[in-house]
mmCIF file of C-alpha atoms and ligand atoms in Angstrom:
data_model
loop_
_atom_site.group_PDB
_atom_site.id
_atom_site.type_symbol
_atom_site.label_atom_id
_atom_site.label_comp_id
_atom_site.label_asym_id
_atom_site.label_seq_id
_atom_site.Cartn_x
_atom_site.Cartn_y
_atom_site.Cartn_z
ATOM 1 C CA MET L 1 -25.493 -28.349 38.340
ATOM 2 C CA THR L 2 -29.112 -28.550 37.248
ATOM 3 C CA GLN L 3 -29.591 -27.101 33.517
ATOM 4 C CA PRO L 4 -32.109 -27.474 30.837
ATOM 5 C CA SER L 5 -30.481 -30.333 28.779
ATOM 6 C CA SER L 6 -30.184 -28.034 25.648
ATOM 7 C CA VAL L 7 -28.077 -25.598 27.620
ATOM 8 C CA GLN L 8 -26.179 -28.355 29.213
ATOM 9 C CA ASN L 9 -25.307 -29.862 25.860
ATOM 10 C CA SER L 10 -24.205 -26.560 24.289
ATOM 11 C CA ILE L 11 -22.105 -25.466 27.170
ATOM 12 C CA SER L 12 -20.432 -28.827 27.823
ATOM 13 C CA ALA L 13 -19.306 -29.275 24.164
ATOM 14 C CA PRO L 14 -15.455 -29.190 23.753
ATOM 15 C CA ALA L 15 -13.984 -26.008 22.275
ATOM 16 C CA ARG L 16 -15.035 -25.927 18.638
ATOM 17 C CA ILE L 17 -12.907 -25.196 15.622
ATOM 18 C CA ALA L 18 -14.648 -22.940 12.934
ATOM 19 C CA ASP L 19 -15.304 -24.354 9.481
ATOM 20 C CA ALA L 20 -13.151 -23.072 6.820
ATOM 21 C CA ASP L 21 -15.429 -20.320 5.614
ATOM 22 C CA GLU L 22 -17.297 -19.748 9.055
ATOM 23 C CA ALA L 23 -17.802 -16.089 9.973
ATOM 24 C CA LEU L 24 -17.342 -14.801 13.559
ATOM 25 C CA SER L 25 -20.466 -15.556 15.520
ATOM 26 C CA LEU L 26 -22.496 -13.430 17.866
ATOM 27 C CA ASP L 27 -21.116 -15.513 20.758
ATOM 28 C CA GLU L 28 -17.602 -14.492 19.788
ATOM 29 C CA LEU L 29 -18.582 -10.803 19.310
ATOM 30 C CA GLN L 30 -20.181 -11.025 22.764
ATOM 31 C CA LEU L 31 -16.856 -11.994 24.175
ATOM 32 C CA ALA L 32 -14.952 -9.524 22.066
ATOM 33 C CA ALA L 33 -17.076 -6.634 23.258
ATOM 34 C CA ARG L 34 -16.480 -7.423 26.943
ATOM 35 C CA ASN L 35 -12.761 -8.326 26.612
ATOM 36 C CA HIS L 36 -10.983 -5.435 24.773
ATOM 37 C CA GLY L 37 -7.473 -5.251 23.281
ATOM 38 C CA MET L 38 -4.933 -2.383 23.552
ATOM 39 C CA PRO L 39 -5.267 -0.190 20.496
ATOM 40 C CA LEU L 40 -1.923 -0.633 18.790
ATOM 41 C CA GLU L 41 -1.206 3.171 18.759
ATOM 42 C CA ALA L 42 -0.839 2.770 22.647
ATOM 43 C CA LEU L 43 2.461 0.993 21.875
ATOM 44 C CA GLN L 44 3.902 4.567 22.065
ATOM 45 C CA TYR L 45 3.546 4.639 25.842
ATOM 46 C CA ASP L 46 6.238 2.961 28.191
ATOM 47 C CA VAL L 47 3.349 2.185 30.621
ATOM 48 C CA THR L 48 -0.011 1.683 29.144
ATOM 49 C CA PRO L 49 -2.486 4.547 30.142
ATOM 50 C CA PRO L 50 -5.517 3.621 32.332
ATOM 51 C CA GLY L 51 -8.236 1.967 30.359
ATOM 52 C CA LEU L 52 -6.093 1.082 27.350
ATOM 53 C CA HIS L 53 -4.443 -2.021 28.895
ATOM 54 C CA TYR L 54 -6.117 -5.133 27.388
ATOM 55 C CA LEU L 55 -8.717 -6.853 29.488
ATOM 56 C CA LEU L 56 -9.645 -10.452 29.785
ATOM 57 C CA VAL L 57 -12.385 -11.800 32.192
ATOM 58 C CA HIS L 58 -13.655 -15.415 31.750
ATOM 59 C CA TYR L 59 -16.949 -15.007 33.753
ATOM 60 C CA ASP L 60 -18.281 -11.893 35.483
ATOM 61 C CA ILE L 61 -16.212 -9.147 37.226
ATOM 62 C CA PRO L 62 -17.067 -9.981 40.799
ATOM 63 C CA PHE L 63 -18.139 -7.176 43.200
ATOM 64 C CA VAL L 64 -15.717 -7.390 46.089
ATOM 65 C CA ASP L 65 -15.815 -5.060 49.040
ATOM 66 C CA PRO L 66 -12.229 -4.282 50.125
ATOM 67 C CA ALA L 67 -13.350 -3.696 53.677
ATOM 68 C CA THR L 68 -14.548 -7.308 54.164
ATOM 69 C CA TRP L 69 -12.127 -8.951 51.700
ATOM 70 C CA ARG L 70 -9.831 -11.565 53.209
ATOM 71 C CA LEU L 71 -6.949 -13.566 51.779
ATOM 72 C CA ALA L 72 -6.828 -17.256 53.068
ATOM 73 C CA VAL L 73 -3.539 -19.018 52.961
ATOM 74 C CA THR L 74 -4.205 -22.803 53.574
ATOM 75 C CA GLY L 75 -3.119 -26.290 52.763
ATOM 76 C CA HIS L 76 0.294 -27.722 53.269
ATOM 77 C CA VAL L 77 1.540 -24.981 55.490
ATOM 78 C CA ALA L 78 2.674 -24.830 59.169
ATOM 79 C CA ARG L 79 0.339 -21.813 59.951
ATOM 80 C CA GLU L 80 -2.773 -21.105 58.079
ATOM 81 C CA LEU L 81 -3.271 -17.404 57.658
ATOM 82 C CA THR L 82 -6.195 -14.962 57.134
ATOM 83 C CA LEU L 83 -5.010 -11.547 55.992
ATOM 84 C CA ASP L 84 -7.077 -8.506 55.467
ATOM 85 C CA LEU L 85 -5.965 -5.612 53.139
ATOM 86 C CA ALA L 86 -4.316 -3.655 55.987
ATOM 87 C CA ALA L 87 -2.371 -6.714 57.142
ATOM 88 C CA LEU L 88 -1.208 -7.427 53.659
ATOM 89 C CA ARG L 89 -0.322 -3.693 52.884
ATOM 90 C CA SER L 90 1.635 -3.519 56.218
ATOM 91 C CA MET L 91 4.305 -6.020 54.766
ATOM 92 C CA PRO L 92 7.275 -4.824 52.705
ATOM 93 C CA ARG L 93 6.182 -3.728 49.257
ATOM 94 C CA GLN L 94 7.751 -3.792 45.683
ATOM 95 C CA THR L 95 6.871 -2.429 42.391
ATOM 96 C CA ARG L 96 7.505 -4.064 38.961
ATOM 97 C CA ARG L 97 6.890 -2.930 35.477
ATOM 98 C CA VAL L 98 5.455 -5.918 33.691
ATOM 99 C CA THR L 99 4.003 -6.482 30.203
ATOM 100 C CA PHE L 100 1.125 -8.938 30.131
ATOM 101 C CA GLU L 101 -0.143 -10.867 27.185
ATOM 102 C CA CYS L 102 -3.184 -13.154 26.900
ATOM 103 C CA ALA L 103 -2.117 -16.740 25.754
ATOM 104 C CA GLY L 104 -4.889 -16.568 23.141
ATOM 105 C CA ASN L 105 -3.519 -13.383 21.483
ATOM 106 C CA GLY L 106 -3.610 -13.861 17.709
ATOM 107 C CA ARG L 107 -6.189 -16.709 17.802
ATOM 108 C CA ALA L 108 -8.715 -14.929 15.466
ATOM 109 C CA ARG L 109 -5.972 -14.961 12.679
ATOM 110 C CA LEU L 110 -5.536 -18.776 12.895
ATOM 111 C CA SER L 111 -6.894 -20.962 10.102
ATOM 112 C CA PRO L 112 -8.966 -22.971 10.964
ATOM 113 C CA ARG L 113 -10.050 -20.653 13.863
ATOM 114 C CA PRO L 114 -10.392 -22.039 17.440
ATOM 115 C CA ILE L 115 -13.634 -20.677 18.682
ATOM 116 C CA SER L 116 -13.067 -18.648 21.823
ATOM 117 C CA GLN L 117 -12.200 -15.009 22.712
ATOM 118 C CA PRO L 118 -11.292 -13.877 19.082
ATOM 119 C CA TRP L 119 -8.117 -11.798 19.708
ATOM 120 C CA LEU L 120 -6.287 -10.172 16.738
ATOM 121 C CA THR L 121 -2.847 -9.081 18.023
ATOM 122 C CA GLU L 122 -3.832 -6.418 20.695
ATOM 123 C CA ALA L 123 -4.235 -8.629 23.825
ATOM 124 C CA VAL L 124 -1.203 -6.898 25.513
ATOM 125 C CA GLY L 125 -0.437 -4.078 27.973
ATOM 126 C CA THR L 126 2.311 -2.920 30.400
ATOM 127 C CA ALA L 127 1.576 -1.696 33.923
ATOM 128 C CA GLU L 128 3.392 -0.908 37.130
ATOM 129 C CA TRP L 129 2.278 -3.395 39.658
ATOM 130 C CA THR L 130 2.841 -2.757 43.437
ATOM 131 C CA GLY L 131 2.404 -5.257 46.219
ATOM 132 C CA VAL L 132 3.893 -7.839 48.518
ATOM 133 C CA PRO L 133 6.197 -10.629 47.146
ATOM 134 C CA LEU L 134 4.300 -13.989 47.286
ATOM 135 C CA ALA L 135 7.451 -15.537 48.815
ATOM 136 C CA ALA L 136 7.148 -13.346 51.908
ATOM 137 C CA VAL L 137 3.490 -14.498 52.625
ATOM 138 C CA LEU L 138 4.425 -18.122 51.880
ATOM 139 C CA ALA L 139 7.336 -17.789 54.241
ATOM 140 C CA GLU L 140 5.044 -16.448 56.966
ATOM 141 C CA ALA L 141 2.696 -19.361 56.541
ATOM 142 C CA GLY L 142 5.654 -21.830 56.461
ATOM 143 C CA VAL L 143 5.472 -24.111 53.425
ATOM 144 C CA LEU L 144 5.829 -27.714 54.792
ATOM 145 C CA PRO L 145 8.271 -30.144 53.117
ATOM 146 C CA GLY L 146 6.581 -32.186 50.344
ATOM 147 C CA ALA L 147 4.767 -29.077 48.849
ATOM 148 C CA VAL L 148 4.662 -29.225 45.092
ATOM 149 C CA ASP L 149 2.032 -26.702 43.707
ATOM 150 C CA VAL L 150 0.474 -23.464 44.878
ATOM 151 C CA ALA L 151 -3.093 -22.861 43.666
ATOM 152 C CA PHE L 152 -4.601 -19.359 43.532
ATOM 153 C CA THR L 153 -8.390 -19.088 43.579
ATOM 154 C CA GLY L 154 -10.303 -15.903 42.387
ATOM 155 C CA ALA L 155 -13.789 -14.597 43.639
ATOM 156 C CA ASP L 156 -15.334 -15.138 40.079
ATOM 157 C CA HIS L 157 -17.525 -17.992 39.310
ATOM 158 C CA GLY L 158 -18.724 -19.534 36.122
ATOM 159 C CA VAL L 159 -19.210 -22.602 33.919
ATOM 160 C CA GLU L 160 -16.802 -23.519 31.156
ATOM 161 C CA ARG L 161 -17.298 -26.487 28.803
ATOM 162 C CA GLY L 162 -19.681 -27.997 31.346
ATOM 163 C CA VAL L 163 -17.471 -27.618 34.453
ATOM 164 C CA GLU L 164 -18.726 -25.118 37.086
ATOM 165 C CA GLN L 165 -15.871 -23.456 38.786
ATOM 166 C CA ASP L 166 -14.221 -20.594 40.643
ATOM 167 C CA TYR L 167 -11.443 -19.174 38.395
ATOM 168 C CA ALA L 168 -8.225 -20.922 39.698
ATOM 169 C CA ARG L 169 -4.733 -21.554 38.463
ATOM 170 C CA SER L 170 -1.537 -22.864 39.986
ATOM 171 C CA LEU L 171 2.165 -22.386 39.842
ATOM 172 C CA HIS L 172 4.802 -24.941 40.705
ATOM 173 C CA LEU L 173 6.305 -24.166 44.171
ATOM 174 C CA SER L 174 9.634 -23.255 42.693
ATOM 175 C CA ASP L 175 8.041 -20.552 40.532
ATOM 176 C CA ALA L 176 5.810 -19.335 43.287
ATOM 177 C CA VAL L 177 8.790 -18.583 45.615
ATOM 178 C CA ASP L 178 11.203 -17.326 43.084
ATOM 179 C CA GLY L 179 10.846 -13.718 44.443
ATOM 180 C CA GLU L 180 9.385 -12.214 41.309
ATOM 181 C CA VAL L 181 5.694 -13.005 42.002
ATOM 182 C CA LEU L 182 3.716 -10.324 43.614
ATOM 183 C CA LEU L 183 0.394 -10.163 45.476
ATOM 184 C CA ALA L 184 -0.456 -6.747 43.906
ATOM 185 C CA ASP L 185 -3.131 -4.294 45.136
ATOM 186 C CA GLU L 186 -1.921 -1.349 43.137
ATOM 187 C CA MET L 187 -1.752 -0.790 39.363
ATOM 188 C CA ASN L 188 0.082 2.355 38.121
ATOM 189 C CA ARG L 189 0.345 3.653 41.719
ATOM 190 C CA ALA L 190 -3.411 3.412 42.328
ATOM 191 C CA PRO L 191 -5.746 0.793 43.757
ATOM 192 C CA LEU L 192 -6.554 -1.992 41.381
ATOM 193 C CA PRO L 193 -9.531 -1.116 39.217
ATOM 194 C CA PRO L 194 -12.457 -3.664 39.477
ATOM 195 C CA GLN L 195 -11.665 -5.195 36.076
ATOM 196 C CA HIS L 196 -7.998 -5.724 36.759
ATOM 197 C CA GLY L 197 -8.729 -7.687 39.870
ATOM 198 C CA ALA L 198 -9.478 -5.504 42.861
ATOM 199 C CA PRO L 199 -8.572 -5.497 45.640
ATOM 200 C CA VAL L 200 -5.652 -8.129 45.094
ATOM 201 C CA ARG L 201 -4.276 -9.963 42.147
ATOM 202 C CA LEU L 202 -1.437 -12.241 41.426
ATOM 203 C CA VAL L 203 1.251 -10.889 39.153
ATOM 204 C CA ALA L 204 3.690 -13.496 37.843
ATOM 205 C CA PRO L 205 6.111 -11.753 35.608
ATOM 206 C CA GLY L 206 6.925 -13.449 32.259
ATOM 207 C CA TRP L 207 3.825 -15.729 32.447
ATOM 208 C CA TYR L 208 0.948 -15.532 29.951
ATOM 209 C CA GLY L 209 -2.142 -13.832 31.351
ATOM 210 C CA MET L 210 -4.055 -17.001 32.593
ATOM 211 C CA ALA L 211 -1.399 -17.130 35.491
ATOM 212 C CA GLN L 212 -2.194 -13.538 36.712
ATOM 213 C CA VAL L 213 -5.184 -14.585 38.954
ATOM 214 C CA LYS L 214 -7.440 -11.703 39.713
ATOM 215 C CA TRP L 215 -9.860 -11.111 42.736
ATOM 216 C CA LEU L 216 -7.609 -13.423 44.603
ATOM 217 C CA GLN L 217 -9.158 -14.906 47.712
ATOM 218 C CA ARG L 218 -7.383 -18.167 48.515
ATOM 219 C CA ILE L 219 -3.819 -19.469 48.113
ATOM 220 C CA THR L 220 -3.671 -23.300 48.708
ATOM 221 C CA VAL L 221 -0.119 -24.925 49.127
ATOM 222 C CA MET L 222 -0.695 -28.505 47.814
ATOM 223 C CA ASP L 223 1.333 -31.658 48.381
ATOM 224 C CA ARG L 224 0.072 -33.083 45.005
ATOM 225 C CA PRO L 225 -0.199 -31.593 41.538
ATOM 226 C CA PHE L 226 -3.141 -29.180 41.137
ATOM 227 C CA ASP L 227 -5.699 -30.544 38.662
ATOM 228 C CA GLY L 228 -8.004 -27.581 38.183
ATOM 229 C CA PHE L 229 -9.750 -27.003 34.848
ATOM 230 C CA GLN L 230 -7.499 -24.011 33.908
ATOM 231 C CA ASN L 231 -4.296 -25.886 34.322
ATOM 232 C CA VAL L 232 -5.352 -29.292 33.044
ATOM 233 C CA THR L 233 -8.051 -28.817 30.384
ATOM 234 C CA ALA L 234 -7.703 -25.106 29.187
ATOM 235 C CA TYR L 235 -4.365 -23.588 28.551
ATOM 236 C CA ARG L 236 -2.787 -26.734 26.945
ATOM 237 C CA LEU L 237 -0.965 -26.843 23.620
ATOM 238 C CA LYS L 238 -2.485 -29.700 21.814
ATOM 239 C CA LYS L 239 -3.470 -30.618 18.290
ATOM 240 C CA GLY L 240 -6.194 -33.149 19.064
ATOM 241 C CA ASP L 241 -7.672 -34.741 22.085
ATOM 242 C CA GLU L 242 -4.400 -35.623 23.802
ATOM 243 C CA ALA L 243 -3.536 -33.852 27.243
ATOM 244 C CA GLY L 244 -0.939 -31.651 25.567
ATOM 245 C CA ASP L 245 1.805 -29.525 27.167
ATOM 246 C CA PRO L 246 0.833 -26.712 29.561
ATOM 247 C CA VAL L 247 1.094 -23.046 28.393
ATOM 248 C CA THR L 248 3.682 -21.316 30.533
ATOM 249 C CA ARG L 249 5.740 -18.248 29.712
ATOM 250 C CA ILE L 250 5.287 -15.643 27.008
ATOM 251 C CA LEU L 251 7.034 -16.402 23.729
ATOM 252 C CA PRO L 252 8.684 -13.479 22.089
ATOM 253 C CA ARG L 253 6.604 -10.888 20.058
ATOM 254 C CA ALA L 254 7.261 -7.578 18.491
ATOM 255 C CA LEU L 255 4.303 -5.294 17.559
ATOM 256 C CA MET L 256 4.522 -2.057 15.543
ATOM 257 C CA VAL L 257 2.699 1.227 15.960
ATOM 258 C CA PRO L 258 0.693 1.252 12.757
ATOM 259 C CA PRO L 259 2.233 4.084 10.692
ATOM 260 C CA GLY L 260 0.296 6.801 8.811
ATOM 261 C CA PHE L 261 -3.450 6.963 9.207
ATOM 262 C CA PRO L 262 -6.132 4.346 8.991
ATOM 263 C CA ASP L 263 -9.061 3.660 6.717
ATOM 264 C CA PHE L 264 -12.094 3.511 8.943
ATOM 265 C CA MET L 265 -13.380 0.056 8.024
ATOM 266 C CA SER L 266 -10.466 -2.018 6.721
ATOM 267 C CA ARG L 267 -7.801 -0.378 9.004
ATOM 268 C CA ILE L 268 -5.456 -0.387 6.006
ATOM 269 C CA ARG L 269 -2.810 2.331 6.612
ATOM 270 C CA ILE L 270 -2.240 5.223 4.221
ATOM 271 C CA VAL L 271 1.221 6.522 4.107
ATOM 272 C CA ASP L 272 2.930 9.257 2.205
ATOM 273 C CA ARG L 273 6.201 8.790 0.354
ATOM 274 C CA GLY L 274 9.315 9.978 2.110
ATOM 275 C CA ARG L 275 11.023 8.848 5.401
ATOM 276 C CA HIS L 276 8.924 7.347 8.196
ATOM 277 C CA THR L 277 10.322 6.135 11.555
ATOM 278 C CA LEU L 278 8.673 2.748 12.264
ATOM 279 C CA ARG L 279 8.378 2.262 16.088
ATOM 280 C CA GLY L 280 7.235 -0.628 18.339
ATOM 281 C CA ARG L 281 7.816 -2.763 21.306
ATOM 282 C CA ALA L 282 9.068 -6.303 21.749
ATOM 283 C CA TRP L 283 9.062 -8.622 24.741
ATOM 284 C CA SER L 284 9.509 -12.304 25.773
ATOM 285 C CA GLY L 285 8.674 -13.907 29.142
ATOM 286 C CA TRP L 286 11.629 -16.258 28.693
ATOM 287 C CA ALA L 287 14.700 -14.094 28.293
ATOM 288 C CA PRO L 288 15.713 -10.561 27.238
ATOM 289 C CA ILE L 289 14.911 -9.444 23.548
ATOM 290 C CA THR L 290 18.218 -9.475 21.581
ATOM 291 C CA ARG L 291 16.881 -8.614 18.073
ATOM 292 C CA VAL L 292 13.886 -7.111 16.137
ATOM 293 C CA GLU L 293 13.774 -7.467 12.397
ATOM 294 C CA VAL L 294 11.296 -5.512 10.157
ATOM 295 C CA SER L 295 10.258 -6.214 6.664
ATOM 296 C CA THR L 296 8.775 -3.454 4.509
ATOM 297 C CA ASP L 297 8.314 -5.505 1.457
ATOM 298 C CA SER L 298 5.753 -8.068 2.572
ATOM 299 C CA GLY L 299 8.326 -10.483 4.016
ATOM 300 C CA ALA L 300 10.759 -10.881 0.993
ATOM 301 C CA SER L 301 13.640 -9.194 2.946
ATOM 302 C CA TRP L 302 14.363 -8.217 6.617
ATOM 303 C CA GLY L 303 16.455 -5.456 8.166
ATOM 304 C CA ASP L 304 17.535 -5.017 11.799
ATOM 305 C CA ALA L 305 15.603 -2.409 13.831
ATOM 306 C CA GLU L 306 17.532 -0.492 16.588
ATOM 307 C CA LEU L 307 16.702 -1.571 20.168
ATOM 308 C CA ASP L 308 16.558 1.137 22.750
ATOM 309 C CA PRO L 309 19.012 0.520 25.587
ATOM 310 C CA ALA L 310 17.456 -1.560 28.336
ATOM 311 C CA ASP L 311 16.755 0.720 31.343
ATOM 312 C CA PRO L 312 18.169 -0.953 34.410
ATOM 313 C CA GLY L 313 15.663 0.885 36.490
ATOM 314 C CA VAL L 314 12.878 -0.838 34.757
ATOM 315 C CA GLY L 315 13.844 -4.459 35.155
ATOM 316 C CA ARG L 316 13.510 -7.381 32.732
ATOM 317 C CA TRP L 317 9.718 -7.858 32.654
ATOM 318 C CA ALA L 318 8.589 -4.948 30.599
ATOM 319 C CA TRP L 319 8.632 -4.592 26.800
ATOM 320 C CA ARG L 320 11.552 -2.913 24.969
ATOM 321 C CA LYS L 321 11.289 -0.152 22.440
ATOM 322 C CA TRP L 322 12.580 -0.344 18.905
ATOM 323 C CA SER L 323 12.627 1.813 15.868
ATOM 324 C CA LEU L 324 13.734 1.678 12.194
ATOM 325 C CA ASP L 325 13.749 4.328 9.504
ATOM 326 C CA TRP L 326 11.822 3.547 6.384
ATOM 327 C CA ASP L 327 12.371 5.479 3.204
ATOM 328 C CA VAL L 328 9.388 4.968 1.114
ATOM 329 C CA ALA L 329 9.971 5.543 -2.613
ATOM 330 C CA ALA L 330 7.301 3.399 -4.621
ATOM 331 C CA GLU L 331 3.578 3.914 -4.571
ATOM 332 C CA GLY L 332 1.194 1.162 -4.097
ATOM 333 C CA ARG L 333 0.479 -1.590 -1.556
ATOM 334 C CA THR L 334 2.947 -3.367 0.690
ATOM 335 C CA GLU L 335 2.885 -5.220 4.039
ATOM 336 C CA LEU L 336 5.040 -4.346 7.076
ATOM 337 C CA LEU L 337 6.139 -7.225 9.259
ATOM 338 C CA CYS L 338 8.186 -7.326 12.519
ATOM 339 C CA ARG L 339 9.626 -10.238 14.482
ATOM 340 C CA ALA L 340 11.439 -10.466 17.736
ATOM 341 C CA THR L 341 14.199 -12.935 18.970
ATOM 342 C CA ASP L 342 15.178 -13.549 22.580
ATOM 343 C CA GLU L 343 18.326 -14.496 24.277
ATOM 344 C CA LEU L 344 17.439 -18.187 24.319
ATOM 345 C CA GLY L 345 17.084 -18.075 20.576
ATOM 346 C CA HIS L 346 13.176 -18.208 20.370
ATOM 347 C CA VAL L 347 12.354 -16.443 17.031
ATOM 348 C CA GLN L 348 8.768 -15.528 15.988
ATOM 349 C CA PRO L 349 7.436 -17.690 13.212
ATOM 350 C CA VAL L 350 6.191 -16.181 9.930
ATOM 351 C CA ASP L 351 3.698 -19.211 9.517
ATOM 352 C CA GLN L 352 1.112 -19.889 12.039
ATOM 353 C CA PRO L 353 1.977 -22.303 15.015
ATOM 354 C CA TRP L 354 -1.547 -23.822 15.030
ATOM 355 C CA ASN L 355 -2.992 -25.715 18.007
ATOM 356 C CA ARG L 356 -6.476 -26.550 18.966
ATOM 357 C CA GLN L 357 -7.152 -23.728 21.421
ATOM 358 C CA GLY L 358 -5.125 -21.138 19.639
ATOM 359 C CA MET L 359 -2.749 -20.671 22.520
ATOM 360 C CA ALA L 360 0.820 -19.123 22.637
ATOM 361 C CA ASN L 361 0.433 -18.282 18.967
ATOM 362 C CA ASN L 362 3.186 -15.676 18.230
ATOM 363 C CA MET L 363 3.115 -15.513 14.468
ATOM 364 C CA VAL L 364 4.503 -12.265 13.121
ATOM 365 C CA GLN L 365 2.267 -9.183 12.850
ATOM 366 C CA ARG L 366 1.425 -8.001 9.280
ATOM 367 C CA ILE L 367 0.197 -4.471 8.538
ATOM 368 C CA PRO L 368 -1.168 -3.733 5.197
ATOM 369 C CA VAL L 369 -0.181 -0.258 4.013
ATOM 370 C CA PHE L 370 -1.097 1.926 0.898
ATOM 371 C CA VAL L 371 1.567 4.328 -0.200
ATOM 372 C CA ARG L 372 -0.019 7.219 -1.898
ATOM 373 C CA SER L 373 1.822 9.522 -4.286
HETATM 374 N N1 MTE G 1 -9.912 -14.591 38.613
HETATM 375 C C1 MTE G 1 -9.519 -14.426 37.294
HETATM 376 N N2 MTE G 1 -8.293 -14.022 37.035
HETATM 377 C C2 MTE G 1 -7.856 -13.975 35.806
HETATM 378 C C3 MTE G 1 -8.876 -14.153 34.723
HETATM 379 C C4 MTE G 1 -10.174 -14.595 34.961
HETATM 380 O O1 MTE G 1 -11.048 -14.664 34.143
HETATM 381 N N3 MTE G 1 -10.549 -14.577 36.419
HETATM 382 N N4 MTE G 1 -8.467 -14.177 33.441
HETATM 383 C C5 MTE G 1 -6.911 -14.411 33.191
HETATM 384 C C6 MTE G 1 -6.574 -14.180 31.808
HETATM 385 S S1 MTE G 1 -6.843 -15.449 30.739
HETATM 386 C C7 MTE G 1 -5.802 -13.061 31.520
HETATM 387 S S2 MTE G 1 -5.213 -12.914 29.877
HETATM 388 C C8 MTE G 1 -5.457 -12.013 32.465
HETATM 389 C C9 MTE G 1 -5.900 -10.596 31.965
HETATM 390 O O2 MTE G 1 -5.559 -9.708 32.850
HETATM 391 P P1 MTE G 1 -6.142 -8.130 32.654
HETATM 392 O O3 MTE G 1 -7.507 -8.212 32.401
HETATM 393 O O4 MTE G 1 -5.765 -7.484 33.855
HETATM 394 O O5 MTE G 1 -5.342 -7.567 31.493
HETATM 395 O O6 MTE G 1 -6.130 -12.251 33.773
HETATM 396 C C10 MTE G 1 -6.210 -13.588 34.075
HETATM 397 N N5 MTE G 1 -6.668 -13.641 35.508
HETATM 398 MO MO1 MO G 2 -5.781 -14.802 28.629
#
């Protein structure tokens, strides 16, 4: 790559940590303006309405013509395949309702703040994805003995910390063929919109967003571990310069629809005295949600919310609805908190689980509220 050396230096620097009192920069604002969250009032919907699902794009949204698009299946397989959209769509299809969350969700609230896409807590959304199970396409190609990883490459291209690349991520073979992963060409029963990966993306239920490769053009079955940037350098849980553990499945999180109405600038909620039903959603990519607790006194005490019965028609990958009645007597300020627990016993922490890139941080949500008389 040829670059003026000043550009080269600034873009190849490792991800930076903000100084203690450092404000958000224009670079962070630029990312935040491109990559939007889901307004939390949209937690009311079972399936996030079009345009309200969060969005994250590392580079540019590539312009892909569905008529000339091809998917190559290559590498450690018996038969290399090249599929056009019609060929892919002619295979048996499935639909899954899946909650996605970006691994960087909550990053902007960390202290010190890792400098990257500055998410608050809104990097989430739920959609119905329709497509062909990845396992069926891999079976058609015939995975050879000795395969370990399957890499997925998108049509988007950029440079990240000095490394020029097509966006690519891998799954271990066992995760790729578990029957849950889809090659999806429809979102909410309509063709994928450009920003969500048209014409075809990967949908790996339960995994953080980085695994959901958009604008998919190549699937490479590998007989050695994939060592691409997004697996080996980005998306690692680390405190310093060590390699760190990979970011994988979504840790539990509960979010609440902010009650009352907001102050325009501070977003502080104004609530009247009396009875309110607090509502929200909770999810985990590891196991079903078993408990949601809510605090209405800034974390001093917790009560159990009621979980809506799980709908067997929906499957296990979508968020679960919860609610709790709140009788508000005292005027003044308080904070509302909520936290989820899953069947494996993962509980959301009240204190921040800090790491250098601000990944998989599922610290509880806090909603400042002013109760008026
Ligand atoms: N090709 C490609 N796929 C990608 C990305 C990307 O930048 N390029 N971003 C990933 C990340 S980090 C997230 S969180 C999800 C976001 O999916 P969405 O924008 O459809 O919500 O897409 C993933 N897939
Ligand atoms: Mo992400």
